[in-house]
PDB file of C-alpha atoms in Angstrom:
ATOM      1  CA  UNK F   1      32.408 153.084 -62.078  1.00 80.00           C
ATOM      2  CA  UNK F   2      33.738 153.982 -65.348  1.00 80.00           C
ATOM      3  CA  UNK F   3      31.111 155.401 -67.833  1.00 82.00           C
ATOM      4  CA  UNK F   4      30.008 153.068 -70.718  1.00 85.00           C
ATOM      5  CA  UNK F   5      31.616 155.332 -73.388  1.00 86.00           C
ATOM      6  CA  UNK F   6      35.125 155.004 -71.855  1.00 88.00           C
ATOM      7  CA  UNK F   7      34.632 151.205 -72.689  1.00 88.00           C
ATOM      8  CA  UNK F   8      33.529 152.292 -76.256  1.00 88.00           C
ATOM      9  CA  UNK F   9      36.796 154.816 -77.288  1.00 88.00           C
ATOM     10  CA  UNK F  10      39.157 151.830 -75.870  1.00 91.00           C
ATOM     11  CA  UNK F  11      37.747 149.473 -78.213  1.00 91.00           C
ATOM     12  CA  UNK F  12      37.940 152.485 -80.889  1.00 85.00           C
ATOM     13  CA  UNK F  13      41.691 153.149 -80.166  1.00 87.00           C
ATOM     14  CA  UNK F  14      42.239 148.731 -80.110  1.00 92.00           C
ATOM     15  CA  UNK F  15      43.860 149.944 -76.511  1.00 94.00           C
ATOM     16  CA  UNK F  16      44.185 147.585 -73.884  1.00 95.00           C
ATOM     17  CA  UNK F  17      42.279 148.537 -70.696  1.00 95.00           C
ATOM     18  CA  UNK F  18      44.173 148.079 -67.282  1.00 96.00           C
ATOM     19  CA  UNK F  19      41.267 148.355 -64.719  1.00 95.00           C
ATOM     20  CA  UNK F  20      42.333 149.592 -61.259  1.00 96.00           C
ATOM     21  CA  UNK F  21      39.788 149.789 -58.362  1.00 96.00           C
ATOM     22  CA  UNK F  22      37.813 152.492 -57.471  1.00 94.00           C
ATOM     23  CA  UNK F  23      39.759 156.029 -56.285  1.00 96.00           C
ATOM     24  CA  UNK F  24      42.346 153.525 -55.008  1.00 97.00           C
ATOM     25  CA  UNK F  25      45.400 155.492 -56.230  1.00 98.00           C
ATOM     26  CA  UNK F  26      48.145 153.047 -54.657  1.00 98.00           C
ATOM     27  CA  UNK F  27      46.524 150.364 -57.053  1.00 98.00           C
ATOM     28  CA  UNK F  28      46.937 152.659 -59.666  1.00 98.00           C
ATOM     29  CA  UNK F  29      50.450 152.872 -58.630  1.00 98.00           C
ATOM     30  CA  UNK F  30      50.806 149.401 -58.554  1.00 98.00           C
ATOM     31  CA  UNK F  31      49.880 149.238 -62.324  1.00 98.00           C
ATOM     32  CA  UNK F  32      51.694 151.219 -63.844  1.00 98.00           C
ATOM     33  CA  UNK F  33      54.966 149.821 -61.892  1.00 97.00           C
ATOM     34  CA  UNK F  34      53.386 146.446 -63.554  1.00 98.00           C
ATOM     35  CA  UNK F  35      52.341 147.059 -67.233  1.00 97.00           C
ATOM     36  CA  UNK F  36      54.237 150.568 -67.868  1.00 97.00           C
ATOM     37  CA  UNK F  37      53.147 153.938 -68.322  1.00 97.00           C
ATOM     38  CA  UNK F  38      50.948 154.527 -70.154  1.00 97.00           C
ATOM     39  CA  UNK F  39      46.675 157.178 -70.439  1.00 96.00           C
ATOM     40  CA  UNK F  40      45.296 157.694 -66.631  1.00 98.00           C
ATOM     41  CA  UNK F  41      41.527 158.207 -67.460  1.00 97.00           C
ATOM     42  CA  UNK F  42      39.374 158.919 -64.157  1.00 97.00           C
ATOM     43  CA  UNK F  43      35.985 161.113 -63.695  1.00 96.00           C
ATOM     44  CA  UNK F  44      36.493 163.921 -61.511  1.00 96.00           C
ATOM     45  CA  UNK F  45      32.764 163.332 -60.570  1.00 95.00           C
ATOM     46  CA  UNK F  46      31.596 159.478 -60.479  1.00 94.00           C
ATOM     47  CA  UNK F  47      28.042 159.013 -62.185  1.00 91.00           C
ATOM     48  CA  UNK F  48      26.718 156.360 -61.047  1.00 89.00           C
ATOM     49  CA  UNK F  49      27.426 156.880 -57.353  1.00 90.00           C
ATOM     50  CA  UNK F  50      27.870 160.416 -56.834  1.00 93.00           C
ATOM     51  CA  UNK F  51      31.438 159.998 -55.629  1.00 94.00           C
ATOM     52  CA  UNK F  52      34.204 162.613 -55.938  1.00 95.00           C
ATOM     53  CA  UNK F  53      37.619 161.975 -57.238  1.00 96.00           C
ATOM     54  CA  UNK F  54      40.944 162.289 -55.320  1.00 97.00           C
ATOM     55  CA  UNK F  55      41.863 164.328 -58.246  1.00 97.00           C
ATOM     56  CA  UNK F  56      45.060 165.552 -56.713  1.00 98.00           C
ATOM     57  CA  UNK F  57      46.586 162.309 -55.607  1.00 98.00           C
ATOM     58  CA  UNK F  58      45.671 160.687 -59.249  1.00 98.00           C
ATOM     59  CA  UNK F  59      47.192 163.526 -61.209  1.00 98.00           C
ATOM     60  CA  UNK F  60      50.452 163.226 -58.586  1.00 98.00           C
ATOM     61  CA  UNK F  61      50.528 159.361 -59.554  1.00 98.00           C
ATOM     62  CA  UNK F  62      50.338 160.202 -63.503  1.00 98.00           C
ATOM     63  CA  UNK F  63      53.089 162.650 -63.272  1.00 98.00           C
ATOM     64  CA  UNK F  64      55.344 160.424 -61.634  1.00 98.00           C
ATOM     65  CA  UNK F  65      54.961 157.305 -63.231  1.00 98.00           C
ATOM     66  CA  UNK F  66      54.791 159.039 -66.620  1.00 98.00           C
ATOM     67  CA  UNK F  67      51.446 158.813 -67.784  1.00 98.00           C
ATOM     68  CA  UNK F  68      49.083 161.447 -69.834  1.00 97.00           C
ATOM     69  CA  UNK F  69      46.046 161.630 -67.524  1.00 98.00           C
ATOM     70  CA  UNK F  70      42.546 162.097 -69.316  1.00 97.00           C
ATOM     71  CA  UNK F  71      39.752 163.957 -66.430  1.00 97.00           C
ATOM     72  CA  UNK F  72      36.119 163.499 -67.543  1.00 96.00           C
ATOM     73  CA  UNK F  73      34.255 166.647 -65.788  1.00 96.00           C
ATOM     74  CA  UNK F  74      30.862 166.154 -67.331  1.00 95.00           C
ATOM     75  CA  UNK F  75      29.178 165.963 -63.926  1.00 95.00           C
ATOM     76  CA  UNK F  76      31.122 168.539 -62.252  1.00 96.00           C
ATOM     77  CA  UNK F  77      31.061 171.077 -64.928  1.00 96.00           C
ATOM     78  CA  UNK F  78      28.469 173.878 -63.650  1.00 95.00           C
ATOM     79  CA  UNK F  79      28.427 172.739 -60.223  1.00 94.00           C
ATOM     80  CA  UNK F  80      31.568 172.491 -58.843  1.00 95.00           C
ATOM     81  CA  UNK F  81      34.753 174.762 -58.761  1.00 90.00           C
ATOM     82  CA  UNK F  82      34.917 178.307 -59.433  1.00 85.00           C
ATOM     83  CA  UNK F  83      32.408 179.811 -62.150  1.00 88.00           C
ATOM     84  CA  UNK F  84      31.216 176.502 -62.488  1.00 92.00           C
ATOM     85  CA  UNK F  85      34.651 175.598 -64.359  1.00 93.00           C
ATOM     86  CA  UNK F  86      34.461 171.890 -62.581  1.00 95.00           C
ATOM     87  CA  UNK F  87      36.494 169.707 -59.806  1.00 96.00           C
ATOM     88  CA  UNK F  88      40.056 170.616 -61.562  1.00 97.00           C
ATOM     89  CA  UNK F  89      39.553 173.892 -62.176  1.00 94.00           C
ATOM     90  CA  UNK F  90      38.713 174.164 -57.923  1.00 94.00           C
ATOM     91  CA  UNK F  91      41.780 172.233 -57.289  1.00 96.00           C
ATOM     92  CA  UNK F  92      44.365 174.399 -59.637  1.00 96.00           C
ATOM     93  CA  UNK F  93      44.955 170.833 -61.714  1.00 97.00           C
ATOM     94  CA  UNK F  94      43.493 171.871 -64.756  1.00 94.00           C
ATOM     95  CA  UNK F  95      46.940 172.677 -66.233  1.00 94.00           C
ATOM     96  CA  UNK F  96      48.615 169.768 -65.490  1.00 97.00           C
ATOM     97  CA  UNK F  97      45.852 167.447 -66.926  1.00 97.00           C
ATOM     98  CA  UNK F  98      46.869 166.567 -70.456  1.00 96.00           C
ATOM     99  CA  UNK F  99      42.923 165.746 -71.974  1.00 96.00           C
ATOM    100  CA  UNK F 100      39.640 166.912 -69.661  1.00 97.00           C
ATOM    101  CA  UNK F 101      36.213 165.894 -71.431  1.00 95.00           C
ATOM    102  CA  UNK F 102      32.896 167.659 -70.494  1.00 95.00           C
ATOM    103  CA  UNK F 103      29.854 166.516 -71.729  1.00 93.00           C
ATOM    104  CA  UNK F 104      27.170 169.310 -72.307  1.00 93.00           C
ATOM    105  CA  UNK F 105      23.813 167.411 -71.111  1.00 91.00           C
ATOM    106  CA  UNK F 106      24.231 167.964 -67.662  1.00 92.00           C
ATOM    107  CA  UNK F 107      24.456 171.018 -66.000  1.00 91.00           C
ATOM    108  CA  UNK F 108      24.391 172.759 -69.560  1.00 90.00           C
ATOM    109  CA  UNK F 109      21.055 170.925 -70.518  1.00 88.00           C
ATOM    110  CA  UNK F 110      22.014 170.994 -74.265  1.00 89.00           C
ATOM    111  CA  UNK F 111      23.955 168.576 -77.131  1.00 86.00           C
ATOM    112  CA  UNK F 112      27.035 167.775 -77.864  1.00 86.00           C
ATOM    113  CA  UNK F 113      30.705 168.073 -75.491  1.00 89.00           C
ATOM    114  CA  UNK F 114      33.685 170.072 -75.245  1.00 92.00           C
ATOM    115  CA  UNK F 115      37.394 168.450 -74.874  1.00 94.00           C
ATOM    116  CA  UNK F 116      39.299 170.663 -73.686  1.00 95.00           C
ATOM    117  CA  UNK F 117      43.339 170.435 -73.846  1.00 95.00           C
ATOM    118  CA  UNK F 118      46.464 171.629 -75.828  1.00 95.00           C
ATOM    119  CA  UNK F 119      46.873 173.649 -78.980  1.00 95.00           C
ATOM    120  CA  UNK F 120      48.874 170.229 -80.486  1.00 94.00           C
ATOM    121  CA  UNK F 121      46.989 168.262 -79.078  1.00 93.00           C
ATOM    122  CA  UNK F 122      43.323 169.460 -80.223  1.00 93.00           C
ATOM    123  CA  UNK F 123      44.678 169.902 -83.492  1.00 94.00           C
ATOM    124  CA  UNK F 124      45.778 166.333 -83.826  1.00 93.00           C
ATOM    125  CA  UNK F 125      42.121 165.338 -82.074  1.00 90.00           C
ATOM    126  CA  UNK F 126      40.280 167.850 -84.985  1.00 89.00           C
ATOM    127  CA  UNK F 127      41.896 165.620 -88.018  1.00 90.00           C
ATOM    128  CA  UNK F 128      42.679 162.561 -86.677  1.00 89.00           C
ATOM    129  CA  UNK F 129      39.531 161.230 -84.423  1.00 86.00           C
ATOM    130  CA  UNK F 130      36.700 158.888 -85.953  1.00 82.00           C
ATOM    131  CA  UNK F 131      33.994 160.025 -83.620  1.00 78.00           C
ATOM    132  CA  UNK F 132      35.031 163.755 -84.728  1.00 82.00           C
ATOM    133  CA  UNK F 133      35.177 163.445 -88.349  1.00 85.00           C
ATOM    134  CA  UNK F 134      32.197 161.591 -88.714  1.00 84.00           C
ATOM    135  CA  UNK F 135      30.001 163.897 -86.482  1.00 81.00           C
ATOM    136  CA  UNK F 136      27.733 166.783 -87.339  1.00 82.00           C
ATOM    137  CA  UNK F 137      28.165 170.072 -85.618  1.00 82.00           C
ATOM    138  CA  UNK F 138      26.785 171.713 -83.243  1.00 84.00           C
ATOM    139  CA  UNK F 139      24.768 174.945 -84.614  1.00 89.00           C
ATOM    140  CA  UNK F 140      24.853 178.752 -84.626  1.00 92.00           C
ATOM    141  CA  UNK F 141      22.012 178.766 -81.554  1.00 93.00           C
ATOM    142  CA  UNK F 142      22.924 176.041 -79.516  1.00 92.00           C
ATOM    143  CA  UNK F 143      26.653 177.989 -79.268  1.00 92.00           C
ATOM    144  CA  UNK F 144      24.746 181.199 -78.039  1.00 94.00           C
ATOM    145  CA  UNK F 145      23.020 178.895 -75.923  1.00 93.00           C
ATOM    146  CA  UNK F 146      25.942 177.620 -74.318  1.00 93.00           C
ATOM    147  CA  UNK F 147      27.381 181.234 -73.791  1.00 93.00           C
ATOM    148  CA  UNK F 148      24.182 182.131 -71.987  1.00 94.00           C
ATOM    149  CA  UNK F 149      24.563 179.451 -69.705  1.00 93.00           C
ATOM    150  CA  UNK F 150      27.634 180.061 -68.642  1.00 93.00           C
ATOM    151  CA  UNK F 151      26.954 183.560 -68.124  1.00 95.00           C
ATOM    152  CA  UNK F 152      24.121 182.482 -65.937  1.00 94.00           C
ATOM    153  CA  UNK F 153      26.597 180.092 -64.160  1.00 94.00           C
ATOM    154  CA  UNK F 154      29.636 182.299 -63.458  1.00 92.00           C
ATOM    155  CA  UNK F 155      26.711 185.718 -62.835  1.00 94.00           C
ATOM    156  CA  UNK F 156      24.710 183.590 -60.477  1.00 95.00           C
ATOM    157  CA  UNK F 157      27.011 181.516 -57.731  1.00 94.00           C
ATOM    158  CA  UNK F 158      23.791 180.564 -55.765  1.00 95.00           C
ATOM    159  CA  UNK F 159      22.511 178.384 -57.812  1.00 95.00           C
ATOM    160  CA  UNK F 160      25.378 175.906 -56.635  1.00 95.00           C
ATOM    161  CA  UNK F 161      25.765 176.997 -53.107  1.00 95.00           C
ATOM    162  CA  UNK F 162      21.936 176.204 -53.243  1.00 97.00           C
ATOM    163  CA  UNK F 163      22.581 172.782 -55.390  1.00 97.00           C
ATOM    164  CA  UNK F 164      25.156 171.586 -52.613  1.00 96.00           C
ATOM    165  CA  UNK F 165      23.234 172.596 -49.868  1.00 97.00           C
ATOM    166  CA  UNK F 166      20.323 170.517 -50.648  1.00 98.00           C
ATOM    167  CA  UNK F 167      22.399 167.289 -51.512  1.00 97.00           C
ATOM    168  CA  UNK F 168      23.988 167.303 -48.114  1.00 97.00           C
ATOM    169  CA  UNK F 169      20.261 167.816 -46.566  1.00 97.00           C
ATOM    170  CA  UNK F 170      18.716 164.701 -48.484  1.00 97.00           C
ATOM    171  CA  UNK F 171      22.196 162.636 -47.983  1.00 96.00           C
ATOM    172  CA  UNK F 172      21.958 163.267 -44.014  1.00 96.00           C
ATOM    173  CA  UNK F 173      18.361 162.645 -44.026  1.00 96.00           C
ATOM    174  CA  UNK F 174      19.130 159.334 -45.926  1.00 95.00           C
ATOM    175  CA  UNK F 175      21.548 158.142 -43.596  1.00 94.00           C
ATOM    176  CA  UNK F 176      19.243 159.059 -40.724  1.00 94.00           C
ATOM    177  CA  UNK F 177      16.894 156.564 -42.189  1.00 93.00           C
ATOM    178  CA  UNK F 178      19.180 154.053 -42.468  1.00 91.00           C
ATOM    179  CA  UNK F 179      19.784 154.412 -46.122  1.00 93.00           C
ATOM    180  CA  UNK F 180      23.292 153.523 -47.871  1.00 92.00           C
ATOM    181  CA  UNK F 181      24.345 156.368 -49.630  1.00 91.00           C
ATOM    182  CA  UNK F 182      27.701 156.679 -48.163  1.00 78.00           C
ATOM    183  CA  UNK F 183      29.614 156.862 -51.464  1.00 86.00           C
ATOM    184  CA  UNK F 184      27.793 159.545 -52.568  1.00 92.00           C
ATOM    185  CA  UNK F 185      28.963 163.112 -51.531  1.00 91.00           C
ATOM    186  CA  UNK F 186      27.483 165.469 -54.390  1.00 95.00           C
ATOM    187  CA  UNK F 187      24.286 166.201 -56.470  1.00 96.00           C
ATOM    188  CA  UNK F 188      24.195 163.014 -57.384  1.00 96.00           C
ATOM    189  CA  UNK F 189      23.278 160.381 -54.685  1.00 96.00           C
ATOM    190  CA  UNK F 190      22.772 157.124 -54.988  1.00 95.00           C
ATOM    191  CA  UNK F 191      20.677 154.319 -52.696  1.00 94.00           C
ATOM    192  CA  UNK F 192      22.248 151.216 -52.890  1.00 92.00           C
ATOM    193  CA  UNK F 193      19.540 148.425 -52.980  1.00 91.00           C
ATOM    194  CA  UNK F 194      20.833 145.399 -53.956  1.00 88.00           C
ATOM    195  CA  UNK F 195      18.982 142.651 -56.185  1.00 89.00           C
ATOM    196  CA  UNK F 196      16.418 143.784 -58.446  1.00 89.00           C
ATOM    197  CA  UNK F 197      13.194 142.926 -56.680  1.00 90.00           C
ATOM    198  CA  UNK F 198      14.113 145.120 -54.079  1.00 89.00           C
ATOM    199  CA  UNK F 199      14.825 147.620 -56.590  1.00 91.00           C
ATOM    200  CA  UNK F 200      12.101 147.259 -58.845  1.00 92.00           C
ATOM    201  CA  UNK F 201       9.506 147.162 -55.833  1.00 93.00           C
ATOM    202  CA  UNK F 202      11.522 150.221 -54.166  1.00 95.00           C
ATOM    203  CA  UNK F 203      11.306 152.359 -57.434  1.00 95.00           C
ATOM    204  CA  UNK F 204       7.369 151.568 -58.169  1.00 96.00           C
ATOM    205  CA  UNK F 205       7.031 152.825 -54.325  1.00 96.00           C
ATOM    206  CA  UNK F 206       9.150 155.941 -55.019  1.00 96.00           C
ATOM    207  CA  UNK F 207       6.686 156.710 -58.724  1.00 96.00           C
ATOM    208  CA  UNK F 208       3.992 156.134 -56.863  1.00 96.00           C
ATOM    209  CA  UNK F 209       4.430 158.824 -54.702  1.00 96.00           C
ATOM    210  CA  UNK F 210       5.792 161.670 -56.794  1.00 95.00           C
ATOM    211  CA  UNK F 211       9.388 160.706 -56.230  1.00 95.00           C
ATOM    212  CA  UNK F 212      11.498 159.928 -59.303  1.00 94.00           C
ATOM    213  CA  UNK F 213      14.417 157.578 -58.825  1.00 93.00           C
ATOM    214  CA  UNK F 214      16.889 156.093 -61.687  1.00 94.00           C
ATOM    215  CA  UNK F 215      17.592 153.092 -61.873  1.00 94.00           C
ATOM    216  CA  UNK F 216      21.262 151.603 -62.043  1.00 91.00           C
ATOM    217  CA  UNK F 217      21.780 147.850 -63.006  1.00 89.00           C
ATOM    218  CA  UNK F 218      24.084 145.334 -64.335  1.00 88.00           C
ATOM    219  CA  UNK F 219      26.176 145.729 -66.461  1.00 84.00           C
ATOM    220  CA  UNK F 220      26.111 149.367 -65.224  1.00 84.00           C
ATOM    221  CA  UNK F 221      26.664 147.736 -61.696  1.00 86.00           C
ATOM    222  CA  UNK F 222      27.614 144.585 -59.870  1.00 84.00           C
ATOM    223  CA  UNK F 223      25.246 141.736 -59.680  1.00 85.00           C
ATOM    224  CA  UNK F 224      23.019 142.199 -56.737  1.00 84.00           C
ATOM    225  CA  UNK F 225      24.234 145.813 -55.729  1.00 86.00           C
ATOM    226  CA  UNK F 226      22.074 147.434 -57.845  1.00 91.00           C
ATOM    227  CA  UNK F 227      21.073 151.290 -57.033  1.00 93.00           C
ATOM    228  CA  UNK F 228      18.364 153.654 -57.263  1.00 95.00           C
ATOM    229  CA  UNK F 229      19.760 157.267 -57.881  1.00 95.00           C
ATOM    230  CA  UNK F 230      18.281 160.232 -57.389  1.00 96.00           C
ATOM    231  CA  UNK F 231      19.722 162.951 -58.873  1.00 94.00           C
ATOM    232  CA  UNK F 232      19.184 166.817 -57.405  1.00 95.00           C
ATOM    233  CA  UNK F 233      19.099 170.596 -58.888  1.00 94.00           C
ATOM    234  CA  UNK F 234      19.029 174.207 -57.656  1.00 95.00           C
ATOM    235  CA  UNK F 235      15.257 174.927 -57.911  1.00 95.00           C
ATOM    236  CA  UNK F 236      14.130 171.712 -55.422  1.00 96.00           C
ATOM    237  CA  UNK F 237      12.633 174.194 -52.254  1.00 96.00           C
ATOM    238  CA  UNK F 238      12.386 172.784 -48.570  1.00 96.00           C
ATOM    239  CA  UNK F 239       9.028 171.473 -48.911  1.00 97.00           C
ATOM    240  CA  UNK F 240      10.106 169.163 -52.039  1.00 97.00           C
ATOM    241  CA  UNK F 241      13.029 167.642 -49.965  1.00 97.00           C
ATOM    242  CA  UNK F 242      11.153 167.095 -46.971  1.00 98.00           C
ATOM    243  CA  UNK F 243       8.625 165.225 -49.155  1.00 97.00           C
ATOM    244  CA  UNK F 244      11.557 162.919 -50.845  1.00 97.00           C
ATOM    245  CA  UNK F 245      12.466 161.852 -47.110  1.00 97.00           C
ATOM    246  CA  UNK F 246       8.881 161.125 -45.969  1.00 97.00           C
ATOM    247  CA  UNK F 247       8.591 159.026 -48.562  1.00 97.00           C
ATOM    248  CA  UNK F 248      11.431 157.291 -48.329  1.00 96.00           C
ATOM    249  CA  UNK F 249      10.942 156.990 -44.109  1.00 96.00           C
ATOM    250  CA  UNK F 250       7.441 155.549 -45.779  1.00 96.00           C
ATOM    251  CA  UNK F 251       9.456 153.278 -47.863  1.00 94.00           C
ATOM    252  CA  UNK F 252      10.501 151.412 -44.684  1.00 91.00           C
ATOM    253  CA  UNK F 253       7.320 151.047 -42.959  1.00 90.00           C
ATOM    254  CA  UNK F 254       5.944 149.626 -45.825  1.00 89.00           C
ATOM    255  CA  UNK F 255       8.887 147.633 -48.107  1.00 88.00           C
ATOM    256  CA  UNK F 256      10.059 144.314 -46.772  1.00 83.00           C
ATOM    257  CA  UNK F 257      13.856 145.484 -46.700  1.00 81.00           C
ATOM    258  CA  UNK F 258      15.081 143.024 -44.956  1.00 74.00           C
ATOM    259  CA  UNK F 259      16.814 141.541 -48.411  1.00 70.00           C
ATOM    260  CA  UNK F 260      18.628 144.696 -48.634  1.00 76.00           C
ATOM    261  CA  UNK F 261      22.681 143.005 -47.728  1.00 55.00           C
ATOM    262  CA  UNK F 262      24.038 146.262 -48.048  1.00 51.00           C
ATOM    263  CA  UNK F 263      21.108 148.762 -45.997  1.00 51.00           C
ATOM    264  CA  UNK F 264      22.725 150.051 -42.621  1.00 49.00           C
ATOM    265  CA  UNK F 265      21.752 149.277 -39.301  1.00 43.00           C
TER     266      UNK F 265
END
């Protein structure tokens, strides 16, 4: 579940990547008692699923088998924890997480990221990192642009409360209708519909009728467990979520699903 650009700064850094599966912290365990200690990286907030983290038990697991843990919080910055500050921040981890990363299209709806972590360690980061030297910075305006967001985020607590309570709406809906989306438990939720001409036919349904649906393929997935995410905000009223699930209770009267392996009963 691991965003593309992890992949990228490994081969950057000529690391070797130890792949352990997903939110399974005892096979996390298991590898660093194999290979060593040696940079946890997780996402506090899974992408392509909409899954949350264990954040607590993988921080636990770093500390004690000597690792530096790296957080991405790019898609639970603004949403999630107090004042928005994201899923560590909630949890009262965010000072024993060595690196977090937050990228600023998201809830922020601008350019650019943040990395937040030590004095030492930013200063090293500042002189020493490719992707940092050879970048352009951001400007005068988009900085008071990020300041007024997160004045509207930390003045303005609704507009999450409101966020959360409309994903667990259109995720209970979804599983009333039969739909997979039981990884997903945030904004973020994500249908899982197997090959792609059941995706491809399921997403021209969706457009069709006002709904708009990403989708997720391989490499970004398995083979055949492709998904179609959907991906909610503050400002969706009643009336626009009621509409997503009649179209997607349409969807089944009207989609042959029965090549869907992974659909619920």
């Amino acid at each position: 579940m691991a965003h593309a650009s992890l992949w990228e700064g490994i081969l950057c850094a000529r690391a070797r990547a130890r792949p352990f599966r997903h939110n399974n912290v005892e096979d996390l365990k298991r590898k660093i008692d194999r290979y060593g200690p040696g940079l946890v990286i997780v996402d506090s907030l899974y992408s392509t699923n909409g899954n949350l983290c264990p954040l607590g038990d993988f921080v636990d697991a770093a500390e004690t088998g000597g690792c530096a843990i790296i957080v991405d919080e790019t898609h639970s910055f603004g949403c999630h924890g107090k004042h928005g500050g994201g899923i560590a921040v909630d949890l009262d981890l965010a000072d024993r997480i060595h690196f977090r990363t937050i990228g600023l299209s998201k809830a922020m709806a601008a350019r650019g990221g943040v990395v937040v972590g030590s004095a030492r360690n930013m200063e090293y980061l500042r002189y020493e990192a490719r992707p940092m030297i050879f970048s352009t910075s951001v400007l005068g305006y988009e900085v008071a642009g990020f300041n007024a967001a997160l004045d509207i985020i930390a003045a303005e607590p609704w507009r999450a409360e409101q966020l959360h309570a409309n994903h667990r709406f259109l995720r209970t809906g979804l599983l009333a209708l039969g739909y997979d989306v039981c990884e997903s438990d945030s904004q973020i939720i994500s249908i899982v519909t197997g090959t792609l001409e059941n995706t491809v036919t399921f997403r021209r349904f969706l457009d069709e009728h006002g709904l708009l649906g990403s989708v997720f393929c391989p490499p970004a997935t398995p083979e055949n467990r492709m998904l179609l995410r959907f991906t909610l905000n503050a400002s969706l009223d009643t009336g626009a979520l009621h509409h997503a699930l009649d179209v997607c209770a349409a969807a089944k009267q009207k989609i042959d699903m029965r090549g869907w392996p992974t659909l619920l009963a």
